[in-house]
Coordinates of C-alpha atoms in Angstrom, one line a residue:
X86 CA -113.5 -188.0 6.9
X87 CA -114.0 -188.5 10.3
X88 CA -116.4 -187.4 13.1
X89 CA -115.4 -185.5 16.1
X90 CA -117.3 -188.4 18.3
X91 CA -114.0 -190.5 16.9
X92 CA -111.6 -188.3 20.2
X93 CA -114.2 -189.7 23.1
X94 CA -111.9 -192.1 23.5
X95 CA -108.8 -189.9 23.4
X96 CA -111.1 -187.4 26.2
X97 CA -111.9 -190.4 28.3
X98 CA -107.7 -191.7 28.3
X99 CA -106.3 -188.5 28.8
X100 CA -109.1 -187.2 31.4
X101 CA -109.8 -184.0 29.0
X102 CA -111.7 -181.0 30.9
X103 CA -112.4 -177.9 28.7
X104 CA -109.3 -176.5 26.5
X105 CA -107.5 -173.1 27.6
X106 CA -107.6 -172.3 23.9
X107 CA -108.4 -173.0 20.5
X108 CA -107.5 -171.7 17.1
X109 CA -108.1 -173.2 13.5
X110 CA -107.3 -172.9 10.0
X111 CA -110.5 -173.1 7.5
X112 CA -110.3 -173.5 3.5
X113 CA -111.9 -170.5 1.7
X114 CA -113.5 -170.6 -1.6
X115 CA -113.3 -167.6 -4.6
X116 CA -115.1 -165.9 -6.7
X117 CA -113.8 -163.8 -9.8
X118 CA -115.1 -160.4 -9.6
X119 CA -114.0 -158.0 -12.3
X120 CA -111.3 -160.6 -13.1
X121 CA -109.6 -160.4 -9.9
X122 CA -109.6 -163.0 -7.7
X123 CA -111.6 -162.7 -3.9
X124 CA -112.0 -164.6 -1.0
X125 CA -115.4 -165.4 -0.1
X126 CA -116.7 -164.4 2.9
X127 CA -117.9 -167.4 4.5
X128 CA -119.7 -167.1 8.5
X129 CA -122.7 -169.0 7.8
X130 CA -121.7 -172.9 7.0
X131 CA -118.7 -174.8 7.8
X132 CA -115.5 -174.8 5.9
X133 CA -114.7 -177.6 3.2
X134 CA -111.7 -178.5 5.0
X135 CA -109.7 -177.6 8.3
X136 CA -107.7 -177.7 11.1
X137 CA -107.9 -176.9 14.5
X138 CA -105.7 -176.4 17.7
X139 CA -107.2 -177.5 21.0
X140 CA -105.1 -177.0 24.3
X141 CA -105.3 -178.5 27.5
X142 CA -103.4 -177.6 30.4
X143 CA -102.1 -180.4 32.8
X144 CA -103.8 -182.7 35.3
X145 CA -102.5 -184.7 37.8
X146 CA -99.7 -186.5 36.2
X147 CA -100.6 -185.7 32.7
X148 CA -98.7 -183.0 31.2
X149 CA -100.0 -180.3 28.7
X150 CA -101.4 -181.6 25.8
X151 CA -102.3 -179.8 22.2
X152 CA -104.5 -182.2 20.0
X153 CA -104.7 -181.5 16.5
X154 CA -107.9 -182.3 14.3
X155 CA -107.6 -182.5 10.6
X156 CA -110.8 -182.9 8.1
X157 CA -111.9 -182.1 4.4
X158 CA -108.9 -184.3 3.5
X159 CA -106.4 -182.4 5.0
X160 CA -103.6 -184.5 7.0
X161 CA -100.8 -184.5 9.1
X162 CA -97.1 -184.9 6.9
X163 CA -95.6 -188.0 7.0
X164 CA -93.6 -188.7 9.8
X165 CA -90.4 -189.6 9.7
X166 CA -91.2 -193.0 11.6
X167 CA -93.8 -193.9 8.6
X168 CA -91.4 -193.1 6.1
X169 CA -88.9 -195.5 7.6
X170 CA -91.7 -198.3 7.2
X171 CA -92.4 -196.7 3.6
X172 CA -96.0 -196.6 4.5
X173 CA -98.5 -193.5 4.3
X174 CA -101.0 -191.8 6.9
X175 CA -104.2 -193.5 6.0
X176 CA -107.2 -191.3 4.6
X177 CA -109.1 -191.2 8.6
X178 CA -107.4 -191.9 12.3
X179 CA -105.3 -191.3 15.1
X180 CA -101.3 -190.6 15.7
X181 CA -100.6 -189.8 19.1
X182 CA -97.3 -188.1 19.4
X183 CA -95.0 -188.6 22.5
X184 CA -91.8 -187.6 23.7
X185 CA -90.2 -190.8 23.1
X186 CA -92.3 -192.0 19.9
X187 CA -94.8 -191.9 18.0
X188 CA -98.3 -194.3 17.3
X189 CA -100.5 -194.6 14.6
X190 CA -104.0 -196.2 15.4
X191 CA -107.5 -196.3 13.7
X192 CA -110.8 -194.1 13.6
X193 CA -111.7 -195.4 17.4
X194 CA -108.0 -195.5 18.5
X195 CA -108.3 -199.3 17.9
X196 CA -105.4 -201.3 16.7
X197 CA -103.1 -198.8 17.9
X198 CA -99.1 -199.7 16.2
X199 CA -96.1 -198.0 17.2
X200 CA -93.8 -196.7 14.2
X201 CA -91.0 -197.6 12.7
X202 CA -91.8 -201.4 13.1
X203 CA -88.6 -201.9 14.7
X204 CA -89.9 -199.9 17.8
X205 CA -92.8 -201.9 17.9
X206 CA -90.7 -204.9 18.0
X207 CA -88.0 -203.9 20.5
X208 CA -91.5 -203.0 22.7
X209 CA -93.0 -206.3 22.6
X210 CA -89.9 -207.9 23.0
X211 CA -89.5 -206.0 26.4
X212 CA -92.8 -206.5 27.5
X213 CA -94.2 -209.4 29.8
X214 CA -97.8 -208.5 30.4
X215 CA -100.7 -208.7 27.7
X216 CA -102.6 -205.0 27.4
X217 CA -106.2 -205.5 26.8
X218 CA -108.0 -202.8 24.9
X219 CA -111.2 -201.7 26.6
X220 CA -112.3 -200.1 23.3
X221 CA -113.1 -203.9 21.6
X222 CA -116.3 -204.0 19.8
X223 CA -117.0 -206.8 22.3
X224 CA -116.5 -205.2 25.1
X225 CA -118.2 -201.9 24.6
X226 CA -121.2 -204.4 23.4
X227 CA -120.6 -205.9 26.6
X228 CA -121.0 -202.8 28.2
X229 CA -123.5 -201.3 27.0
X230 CA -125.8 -204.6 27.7
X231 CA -125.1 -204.3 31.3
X232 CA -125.7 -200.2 31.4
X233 CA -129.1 -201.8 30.0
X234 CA -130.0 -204.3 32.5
X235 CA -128.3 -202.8 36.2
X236 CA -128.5 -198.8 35.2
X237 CA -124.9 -198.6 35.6
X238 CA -123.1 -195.4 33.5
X239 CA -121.1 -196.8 30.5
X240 CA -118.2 -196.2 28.8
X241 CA -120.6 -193.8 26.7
X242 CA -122.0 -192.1 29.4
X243 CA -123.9 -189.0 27.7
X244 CA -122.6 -187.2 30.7
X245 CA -118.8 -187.6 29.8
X246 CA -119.7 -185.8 26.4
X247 CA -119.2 -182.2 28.2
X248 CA -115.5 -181.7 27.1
X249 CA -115.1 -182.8 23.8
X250 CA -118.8 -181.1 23.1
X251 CA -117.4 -177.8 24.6
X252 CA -114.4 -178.7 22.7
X253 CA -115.6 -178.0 19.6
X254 CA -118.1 -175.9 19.6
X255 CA -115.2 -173.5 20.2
X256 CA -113.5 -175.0 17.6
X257 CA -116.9 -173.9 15.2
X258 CA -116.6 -170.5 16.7
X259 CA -112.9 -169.7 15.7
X260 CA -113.8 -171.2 12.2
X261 CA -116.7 -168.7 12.1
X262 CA -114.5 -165.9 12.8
X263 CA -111.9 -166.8 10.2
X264 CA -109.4 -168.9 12.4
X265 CA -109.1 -166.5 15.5
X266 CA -107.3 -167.6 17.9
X267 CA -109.8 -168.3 20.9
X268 CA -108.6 -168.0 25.0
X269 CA -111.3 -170.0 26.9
X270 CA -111.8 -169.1 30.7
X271 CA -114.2 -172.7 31.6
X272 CA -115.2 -171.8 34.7
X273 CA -116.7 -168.4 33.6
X274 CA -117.9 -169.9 29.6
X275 CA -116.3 -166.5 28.8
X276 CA -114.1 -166.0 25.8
X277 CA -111.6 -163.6 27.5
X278 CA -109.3 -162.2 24.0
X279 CA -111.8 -161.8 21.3
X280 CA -115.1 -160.6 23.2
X281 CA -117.0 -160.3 19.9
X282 CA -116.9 -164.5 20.0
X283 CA -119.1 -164.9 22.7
X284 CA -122.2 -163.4 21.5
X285 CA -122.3 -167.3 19.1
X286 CA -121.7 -169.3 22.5
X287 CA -125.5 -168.9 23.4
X288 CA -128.7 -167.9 21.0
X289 CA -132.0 -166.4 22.0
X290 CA -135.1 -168.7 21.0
X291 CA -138.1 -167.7 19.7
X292 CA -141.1 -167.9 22.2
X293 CA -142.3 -171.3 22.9
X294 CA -138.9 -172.6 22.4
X295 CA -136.8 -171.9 25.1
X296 CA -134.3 -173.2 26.8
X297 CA -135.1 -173.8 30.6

C-alpha cells in the first residue's frame, strides 16, 4: 500500500493549498455478540482499509479538483481506457483523470502513460518537443546535493509539507468519526459543519511537554 508522502508530487504540480472539504469511507470489523452480528466501534486506531475525498477549490488557472486516495487494498474500477488495453490497475499508484483522458502513472507519479495505448500514440505522434520529468531519481539526487552545498530550498522543502500534512490529518479526523463528511474553513483551522471534530485538531500536553 502506499504512503500519503507518494501525492507531494501531485501538491507541488497542481499548487494544492488546504482542501474546502473532506469525507472518507473506513472498513469496520465485527464481533458476534449473542449470535448477532455488530459493528465494532473503532475511534482509537486507523481503519484496515479506506477511502477518502479531498477537495480543492480553484487557483489561478487550475480548475476545482477532488483527489481520491485509496488504501488497505481498496482500488479505483477499471477504467474503461484500461480495459481497452486489457490491462489492470496495478496494486499502488496514480491515475489522474481529465476532461479529455485519462493517465496511469507509478507510486511517485513517475512513468506517467496515457490510456488506451492508441491515445498515447496519436499524442506522441502530435508532439515536437521532448518533456523532461523533474521527478527522475537523478534529478531529485541532483537536487538535493545542491540544497546541501548552497542552502537553496529543494524540491522537498519541509516547508511545502503544510497542505498535504493538513490534508490528511483531516482526512484521520473524518475516519475517526465514522466517515463524516468534514467542511474545512483554512484560514480560521475551524471545522465549520461538525463542531464536535475540532476538539482532535489540537491536544493538551502534559507539563514539560508543550508545544510553544
Amino acid at each position: 500500500d502506499m504512503g500519503h508522502y507518494s501525492l507531494w508530487p501531485v501538491f507541488q504540480e497542481f499548487d494544492l493549498d488546504a482542501p474546502v472539504a473532506v469525507e472518507s469511507t473506513p472498513s469496520h470489523v465485527c464481533t458476534i455478540d449473542d449470535g448477532v452480528s455488530r459493528k465494532i466501534h473503532n475511534d482509537y486506531a486507523f481503519p484496515f482499509a479506506c477511502t477518502i475525498r479531498f477537495k480543492f477549490t480553484a487557483k489561478g488557472d487550475r480548475p476545482a479538483l477532488d483527489l481520491f486516495w485509496h488504501d488497505g487494498g481498496m482500488k479505483p474500477s477499471t477504467p474503461q481506457e484500461a480495459e481497452e488495453d486489457n490491462r489492470e490497475l496495478p496494486a499502488e499508484g496514480m491515475m489522474f483523470v481529465g476532461d479529455k483522458g485519462k493517465i496511469l502513472a507509478g507510486f511517485l507519479c513517475q512513468d506517467p502513460q496515457i490510456i488506451p495505448e492508441r491515445k498515447a500514440r496519436a499524442f506522441e505522434a502530435a508532439r515536437d518537443t521532448v518533456v523532461s520529468d523533474a521527478r527522475d531519481r537523478r534529478a531529485r539526487t541532483a537536487a538535493w546535493i545542491e540544497a546541501f552545498r548552497t542552502g537553496k530550498p529543494s524540491y522537498g522543502d519541509f516547508l511545502l509539507a503544510g497542505p498535504i500534512s493538513e490534508a490528511f490529518n483531516l482526512g484521520a479526523v473524518s475516519l475517526r468519526l465514522g466517515g463524516r463528511r468534514l467542511i474545512w474553513d483554512a484560514a480560521n483551522m475551524k471545522v465549520t459543519n461538525v463542531p464536535e471534530a475540532n476538539k482532535y485538531l489540537d491536544r493538551e500536553c502534559r507539563e514539560g511537554w508543550e508545544l510553544t
